[in-house]
Each structure stands twice: as C-alpha cells, then as structure tokens.
Amino acid sequence: FVARGKEDALVTLNSTPGVAVYGEKRISVDGPPGPDGTPAAKLEYRVWNPFRSKIAAAVLGGVDDIWIGPGSKVLYIGAAAGTSVSHVSDIVGPTGAVYAVEFSHRPGRDLINVAKGRTNVIPIIEDARHPLKYRMLVGMVDTVFADVAQPDQARIVALNSHYFLKNGGHSVIAIKASCIDSTAAPEAVFRREVSKLQQENFKPLEQLTLEPYERDHAVVISEYRPSKKKNAGQ
C-alpha cells in the first residue's frame, strides 16, 4: 500500500497492530464500516523503509512484480534480524508462510522474537548452503528471496530452488557487486550472476539497480523452470 502525505511512504498492513518490529512508524486509519453500520475497526499500517529493505527499494524502484502476495509461500534466505521478513509476513497474511533462513546466531535471536508474534514466520537458524538440514521444515514455495551477500549466492539460490521452489515459481535476488567481485565493474558482476542463474534453469524477467537506496546493488527477478506450454503459446 502507499500512504499519501507530505512524503508518500510505502506501507504494509500490520498483522500485529500496536507492535513495531524495529521502531518503524505506524499509521492508523479507520477501516470500512460493517454492513450493518457498525463502526469500523482501525487498520494499522507500518512504514516500509527502502533504505533498510532491498525489497522495499525494488518496489519503489519500479519493478513490475515481486511475486509475493496474500497467501504466498516464501523462502527468505538471509533473513538477518527479521525487519524485512516482518513486512513480507504482513503481505502474505495468515494463509501464507515465510520460511526465514539466517545462519548467524546474533540476528537469529531477533528473528525468533519477530516470529513469536507472527505465526506465519518459520525461523530457521541454519546455513543456506545445506538446505537438506532444514528440508523437514520447509514445504514447496512460490518464491525464493535471497540477500546473503556471499560470492556463491547464485549457487545457494539454485540449490535451495531445486529442493523447494515449484516449477514456474520465481526468485528475487539482491546482488551486492562488491561481495561477489570487488575488482570488477558492478554491471559485469550483475551480468555474470544472471548468466549463472540461466544455467540453473532460471529465466530472467527483470533487473533493476537499487540507486538511490543502495550503492552497487541490483535486484534480479527470474522465473524458475518456466512451463514450455506457455512459451509455445506466446
């Protein structure tokens, strides 16, 4: 959603009203009145800061689709302390699920605290390089999001996708050029990463740099194992 005001802000409907996850601003509005004229319940939205979340930066940067919506099942690799995860949890709602993988224990504690208040977040404190360690926890997902800032990020995404991403599902990957190769030009790094994904059965749909929110970052959105039928019909 977008909150109009002095400065427009990207917001998500707060699934835990009254609770801020990381000190973000909250906006309350009156919801629609009931059919019998009963007064409306208040709806609360949380402001989604693009400087703190690559997904918010991509949305405000103008990507067509992040492939995360109500009811989506999302594997979120590199969940950190769960700030962005909380917004994804707002979006997918009670019928969706966010499988949040974070290897580092310190932010993992914060992630677990976020998950305590949100039943649709499943925190997994494991190394994403070994998806078999958490295969008992994760079902098939519609979308894989990754922000791990590792040189072998494309391999990590492909490995997890082979296990958990449905055919025709999507991956959204935040690439930090300096983490993959600090000596090459960012454009060359992004191009190389996209070709690695293509070798792994991903069809790139769009690529977007995250200026002015992040330097030398790009988001690449791809479709996984797109169905041949659809392509033949185009």
mmCIF file of C-alpha atoms in Angstrom:
data_model
loop_
_atom_site.group_PDB
_atom_site.id
_atom_site.type_symbol
_atom_site.label_atom_id
_atom_site.label_comp_id
_atom_site.label_asym_id
_atom_site.label_seq_id
_atom_site.Cartn_x
_atom_site.Cartn_y
_atom_site.Cartn_z
ATOM 1 C CA PHE A 1 0.000 0.000 0.000
ATOM 2 C CA VAL A 2 1.049 3.623 -0.340
ATOM 3 C CA ALA A 3 0.393 6.215 2.362
ATOM 4 C CA ARG A 4 -0.149 9.629 0.823
ATOM 5 C CA GLY A 5 1.052 12.625 2.781
ATOM 6 C CA LYS A 6 3.770 15.224 2.886
ATOM 7 C CA GLU A 7 6.059 12.477 1.635
ATOM 8 C CA ASP A 8 4.482 9.347 0.196
ATOM 9 C CA ALA A 9 5.539 6.183 2.004
ATOM 10 C CA LEU A 10 5.382 2.501 1.187
ATOM 11 C CA VAL A 11 3.467 0.692 3.949
ATOM 12 C CA THR A 12 2.237 -2.816 4.770
ATOM 13 C CA LEU A 13 -0.913 -3.699 6.733
ATOM 14 C CA ASN A 14 0.332 -4.576 10.225
ATOM 15 C CA SER A 15 -0.649 -8.128 11.151
ATOM 16 C CA THR A 16 0.226 -7.386 14.802
ATOM 17 C CA PRO A 17 -1.430 -3.974 15.443
ATOM 18 C CA GLY A 18 0.175 -1.897 18.154
ATOM 19 C CA VAL A 19 3.554 -3.592 17.769
ATOM 20 C CA ALA A 20 6.514 -2.100 15.906
ATOM 21 C CA VAL A 21 9.253 -4.564 14.953
ATOM 22 C CA TYR A 22 12.231 -2.229 14.624
ATOM 23 C CA GLY A 23 10.989 1.199 15.664
ATOM 24 C CA GLU A 24 9.317 1.933 12.328
ATOM 25 C CA LYS A 25 6.484 4.487 12.045
ATOM 26 C CA ARG A 26 2.922 3.183 12.240
ATOM 27 C CA ILE A 27 -0.140 4.796 10.661
ATOM 28 C CA SER A 28 -3.688 4.083 11.863
ATOM 29 C CA VAL A 29 -6.746 4.605 9.678
ATOM 30 C CA ASP A 30 -10.416 3.729 10.013
ATOM 31 C CA GLY A 31 -11.331 0.607 8.101
ATOM 32 C CA PRO A 32 -14.574 0.226 6.136
ATOM 33 C CA PRO A 33 -17.704 0.241 8.344
ATOM 34 C CA GLY A 34 -19.540 -3.038 8.868
ATOM 35 C CA PRO A 35 -22.531 -3.947 6.665
ATOM 36 C CA ASP A 36 -24.993 -3.103 9.456
ATOM 37 C CA GLY A 37 -23.352 0.292 10.017
ATOM 38 C CA THR A 38 -21.234 -0.853 12.964
ATOM 39 C CA PRO A 39 -18.243 1.455 13.454
ATOM 40 C CA ALA A 40 -15.122 0.458 11.582
ATOM 41 C CA ALA A 41 -12.232 -1.332 13.187
ATOM 42 C CA LYS A 42 -8.989 0.606 12.984
ATOM 43 C CA LEU A 43 -6.432 -0.653 10.496
ATOM 44 C CA GLU A 44 -2.757 -0.126 11.196
ATOM 45 C CA TYR A 45 -0.033 0.127 8.572
ATOM 46 C CA ARG A 46 3.734 0.008 9.092
ATOM 47 C CA VAL A 47 6.048 2.214 7.048
ATOM 48 C CA TRP A 48 8.491 0.127 4.975
ATOM 49 C CA ASN A 49 11.825 1.892 4.742
ATOM 50 C CA PRO A 50 13.582 1.301 1.383
ATOM 51 C CA PHE A 51 16.959 2.195 2.898
ATOM 52 C CA ARG A 52 16.619 -0.779 5.245
ATOM 53 C CA SER A 53 14.978 -3.292 2.929
ATOM 54 C CA LYS A 54 16.050 -4.373 -0.547
ATOM 55 C CA ILE A 55 12.512 -5.496 -1.393
ATOM 56 C CA ALA A 56 11.060 -2.092 -0.500
ATOM 57 C CA ALA A 57 13.832 -0.449 -2.542
ATOM 58 C CA ALA A 58 12.928 -2.677 -5.518
ATOM 59 C CA VAL A 59 9.215 -1.858 -5.221
ATOM 60 C CA LEU A 60 9.875 1.880 -5.051
ATOM 61 C CA GLY A 61 12.440 1.500 -7.837
ATOM 62 C CA GLY A 62 9.579 0.301 -10.006
ATOM 63 C CA VAL A 63 9.815 -3.474 -10.519
ATOM 64 C CA ASP A 64 6.748 -4.960 -12.207
ATOM 65 C CA ASP A 65 6.147 -7.735 -9.699
ATOM 66 C CA ILE A 66 7.942 -9.070 -6.609
ATOM 67 C CA TRP A 67 5.832 -12.268 -6.811
ATOM 68 C CA ILE A 68 4.915 -12.037 -3.136
ATOM 69 C CA GLY A 69 1.217 -11.607 -2.385
ATOM 70 C CA PRO A 70 -1.519 -12.717 0.019
ATOM 71 C CA GLY A 71 -1.273 -16.472 0.541
ATOM 72 C CA SER A 72 2.226 -16.765 -0.973
ATOM 73 C CA LYS A 73 4.733 -19.227 0.458
ATOM 74 C CA VAL A 74 8.159 -17.574 0.503
ATOM 75 C CA LEU A 75 11.617 -18.962 1.280
ATOM 76 C CA TYR A 76 13.579 -15.954 2.562
ATOM 77 C CA ILE A 77 17.339 -16.614 2.571
ATOM 78 C CA GLY A 78 19.439 -14.148 4.560
ATOM 79 C CA ALA A 79 16.662 -13.083 6.903
ATOM 80 C CA ALA A 80 19.006 -11.270 9.349
ATOM 81 C CA ALA A 81 17.063 -9.789 12.282
ATOM 82 C CA GLY A 82 13.724 -10.138 10.533
ATOM 83 C CA THR A 83 12.945 -6.486 9.732
ATOM 84 C CA SER A 84 12.109 -7.129 6.060
ATOM 85 C CA VAL A 85 10.737 -10.553 6.962
ATOM 86 C CA SER A 86 8.105 -8.845 9.134
ATOM 87 C CA HIS A 87 6.871 -6.843 6.144
ATOM 88 C CA VAL A 88 6.813 -9.925 3.902
ATOM 89 C CA SER A 89 4.851 -11.617 6.703
ATOM 90 C CA ASP A 90 2.334 -8.714 6.592
ATOM 91 C CA ILE A 91 1.957 -9.143 2.825
ATOM 92 C CA VAL A 92 1.449 -12.929 2.695
ATOM 93 C CA GLY A 93 -1.028 -12.758 5.582
ATOM 94 C CA PRO A 94 -2.445 -15.618 7.656
ATOM 95 C CA THR A 95 -2.800 -18.004 4.702
ATOM 96 C CA GLY A 96 0.824 -17.518 3.558
ATOM 97 C CA ALA A 97 4.137 -18.544 5.101
ATOM 98 C CA VAL A 98 7.636 -17.088 5.284
ATOM 99 C CA TYR A 99 10.428 -19.620 5.819
ATOM 100 C CA ALA A 100 13.182 -17.331 7.103
ATOM 101 C CA VAL A 101 16.709 -18.756 6.956
ATOM 102 C CA GLU A 102 19.525 -16.996 8.817
ATOM 103 C CA PHE A 103 22.897 -18.541 9.646
ATOM 104 C CA SER A 104 24.208 -16.015 12.157
ATOM 105 C CA HIS A 105 23.017 -16.570 15.735
ATOM 106 C CA ARG A 106 23.023 -12.960 16.883
ATOM 107 C CA PRO A 107 20.412 -11.649 14.391
ATOM 108 C CA GLY A 108 18.825 -15.103 14.560
ATOM 109 C CA ARG A 109 17.711 -14.336 18.124
ATOM 110 C CA ASP A 110 15.913 -11.197 16.935
ATOM 111 C CA LEU A 111 14.393 -13.182 14.078
ATOM 112 C CA ILE A 112 12.986 -15.732 16.522
ATOM 113 C CA ASN A 113 11.483 -12.891 18.578
ATOM 114 C CA VAL A 114 9.799 -11.493 15.452
ATOM 115 C CA ALA A 115 8.430 -14.963 14.698
ATOM 116 C CA LYS A 116 6.966 -15.312 18.211
ATOM 117 C CA GLY A 117 4.364 -12.669 17.389
ATOM 118 C CA ARG A 118 3.794 -13.812 13.798
ATOM 119 C CA THR A 119 2.524 -17.313 13.268
ATOM 120 C CA ASN A 120 3.272 -17.262 9.528
ATOM 121 C CA VAL A 121 7.047 -16.807 10.041
ATOM 122 C CA ILE A 122 9.068 -20.007 10.439
ATOM 123 C CA PRO A 123 12.575 -19.065 11.649
ATOM 124 C CA ILE A 124 15.374 -21.430 10.583
ATOM 125 C CA ILE A 125 18.827 -20.785 12.061
ATOM 126 C CA GLU A 126 20.834 -22.823 9.545
ATOM 127 C CA ASP A 127 23.385 -22.416 6.775
ATOM 128 C CA ALA A 128 21.550 -21.921 3.467
ATOM 129 C CA ARG A 129 24.392 -23.818 1.744
ATOM 130 C CA HIS A 130 22.954 -27.011 3.274
ATOM 131 C CA PRO A 131 19.223 -26.967 2.512
ATOM 132 C CA LEU A 132 18.870 -30.661 3.381
ATOM 133 C CA LYS A 133 19.383 -29.718 7.034
ATOM 134 C CA TYR A 134 16.025 -27.914 7.048
ATOM 135 C CA ARG A 135 14.106 -29.921 4.461
ATOM 136 C CA MET A 136 11.794 -31.189 7.216
ATOM 137 C CA LEU A 137 10.667 -27.616 7.962
ATOM 138 C CA VAL A 138 10.111 -26.166 4.503
ATOM 139 C CA GLY A 139 7.346 -27.076 2.066
ATOM 140 C CA MET A 140 7.245 -26.158 -1.637
ATOM 141 C CA VAL A 141 7.312 -22.394 -2.069
ATOM 142 C CA ASP A 142 6.089 -19.923 -4.717
ATOM 143 C CA THR A 143 9.000 -17.513 -4.360
ATOM 144 C CA VAL A 144 12.599 -17.590 -3.148
ATOM 145 C CA PHE A 145 14.057 -14.278 -1.961
ATOM 146 C CA ALA A 146 17.786 -14.094 -1.259
ATOM 147 C CA ASP A 147 20.004 -11.388 0.182
ATOM 148 C CA VAL A 148 23.039 -13.215 1.535
ATOM 149 C CA ALA A 149 25.952 -11.095 0.228
ATOM 150 C CA GLN A 150 28.067 -14.180 -0.496
ATOM 151 C CA PRO A 151 30.227 -14.806 -3.571
ATOM 152 C CA ASP A 152 28.403 -18.082 -4.271
ATOM 153 C CA GLN A 153 24.933 -16.579 -3.829
ATOM 154 C CA ALA A 154 23.681 -17.828 -7.243
ATOM 155 C CA ARG A 155 24.666 -21.385 -6.300
ATOM 156 C CA ILE A 156 22.947 -21.098 -2.907
ATOM 157 C CA VAL A 157 19.732 -19.879 -4.564
ATOM 158 C CA ALA A 158 19.845 -22.616 -7.211
ATOM 159 C CA LEU A 159 20.458 -25.319 -4.613
ATOM 160 C CA ASN A 160 17.514 -24.200 -2.471
ATOM 161 C CA SER A 161 15.295 -23.753 -5.523
ATOM 162 C CA HIS A 162 15.958 -27.305 -6.718
ATOM 163 C CA TYR A 163 14.583 -28.548 -3.416
ATOM 164 C CA PHE A 164 11.829 -26.088 -2.543
ATOM 165 C CA LEU A 165 10.783 -23.850 -5.463
ATOM 166 C CA LYS A 166 7.869 -25.036 -7.564
ATOM 167 C CA ASN A 167 8.161 -25.121 -11.367
ATOM 168 C CA GLY A 168 7.037 -21.763 -12.698
ATOM 169 C CA GLY A 169 7.876 -20.197 -9.305
ATOM 170 C CA HIS A 170 10.032 -17.077 -9.034
ATOM 171 C CA SER A 171 13.279 -15.974 -7.468
ATOM 172 C CA VAL A 172 14.040 -12.436 -6.310
ATOM 173 C CA ILE A 173 17.739 -11.942 -5.635
ATOM 174 C CA ALA A 174 19.518 -8.901 -4.226
ATOM 175 C CA ILE A 175 23.064 -8.848 -5.590
ATOM 176 C CA LYS A 176 25.778 -6.795 -3.903
ATOM 177 C CA ALA A 177 28.508 -6.375 -6.518
ATOM 178 C CA SER A 178 31.406 -5.836 -4.109
ATOM 179 C CA CYS A 179 30.643 -9.092 -2.252
ATOM 180 C CA ILE A 180 30.931 -11.165 -5.400
ATOM 181 C CA ASP A 181 33.902 -9.487 -7.050
ATOM 182 C CA SER A 182 35.194 -6.183 -5.721
ATOM 183 C CA THR A 183 37.614 -5.767 -8.635
ATOM 184 C CA ALA A 184 35.095 -5.917 -11.498
ATOM 185 C CA ALA A 185 32.613 -3.275 -12.613
ATOM 186 C CA PRO A 186 29.208 -3.786 -10.935
ATOM 187 C CA GLU A 187 27.484 -4.152 -14.341
ATOM 188 C CA ALA A 188 29.825 -7.010 -15.277
ATOM 189 C CA VAL A 189 29.185 -8.730 -11.944
ATOM 190 C CA PHE A 190 25.402 -8.477 -12.382
ATOM 191 C CA ARG A 191 25.686 -9.852 -15.916
ATOM 192 C CA ARG A 192 27.761 -12.817 -14.730
ATOM 193 C CA GLU A 193 25.320 -13.618 -11.937
ATOM 194 C CA VAL A 194 22.384 -13.542 -14.361
ATOM 195 C CA SER A 195 24.170 -15.968 -16.702
ATOM 196 C CA LYS A 196 24.840 -18.304 -13.733
ATOM 197 C CA LEU A 197 21.107 -18.267 -12.992
ATOM 198 C CA GLN A 198 20.295 -19.004 -16.635
ATOM 199 C CA GLN A 199 22.482 -22.104 -16.473
ATOM 200 C CA GLU A 200 20.411 -23.253 -13.488
ATOM 201 C CA ASN A 201 17.084 -23.162 -15.338
ATOM 202 C CA PHE A 202 16.069 -19.636 -14.357
ATOM 203 C CA LYS A 203 14.595 -17.295 -16.957
ATOM 204 C CA PRO A 204 15.483 -13.685 -16.024
ATOM 205 C CA LEU A 205 12.450 -11.377 -16.174
ATOM 206 C CA GLU A 206 13.830 -8.076 -14.931
ATOM 207 C CA GLN A 207 16.896 -6.492 -13.402
ATOM 208 C CA LEU A 208 16.975 -3.202 -11.527
ATOM 209 C CA THR A 209 19.721 -1.296 -9.728
ATOM 210 C CA LEU A 210 18.758 -0.048 -6.270
ATOM 211 C CA GLU A 211 20.009 3.536 -6.563
ATOM 212 C CA PRO A 212 19.383 5.834 -4.690
ATOM 213 C CA TYR A 213 18.762 3.450 -1.783
ATOM 214 C CA GLU A 214 21.832 1.207 -2.103
ATOM 215 C CA ARG A 215 25.104 1.606 -3.993
ATOM 216 C CA ASP A 216 26.181 -1.065 -6.481
ATOM 217 C CA HIS A 217 23.245 -3.325 -5.677
ATOM 218 C CA ALA A 218 20.827 -4.863 -8.146
ATOM 219 C CA VAL A 219 17.709 -6.939 -7.819
ATOM 220 C CA VAL A 220 17.235 -9.719 -10.375
ATOM 221 C CA ILE A 221 13.810 -11.332 -10.707
ATOM 222 C CA SER A 222 13.558 -14.628 -12.596
ATOM 223 C CA GLU A 223 11.102 -17.401 -13.300
ATOM 224 C CA TYR A 224 12.163 -20.925 -12.397
ATOM 225 C CA ARG A 225 11.682 -23.736 -14.907
ATOM 226 C CA PRO A 226 9.004 -21.850 -16.865
ATOM 227 C CA SER A 227 6.460 -24.220 -18.400
ATOM 228 C CA LYS A 228 7.065 -24.976 -22.061
ATOM 229 C CA LYS A 229 3.373 -24.858 -22.924
ATOM 230 C CA LYS A 230 3.111 -21.197 -22.031
ATOM 231 C CA ASN A 231 6.159 -20.326 -24.114
ATOM 232 C CA ALA A 232 4.826 -22.245 -27.118
ATOM 233 C CA GLY A 233 1.557 -20.350 -26.923
ATOM 234 C CA GLN A 234 3.213 -16.933 -26.955
#
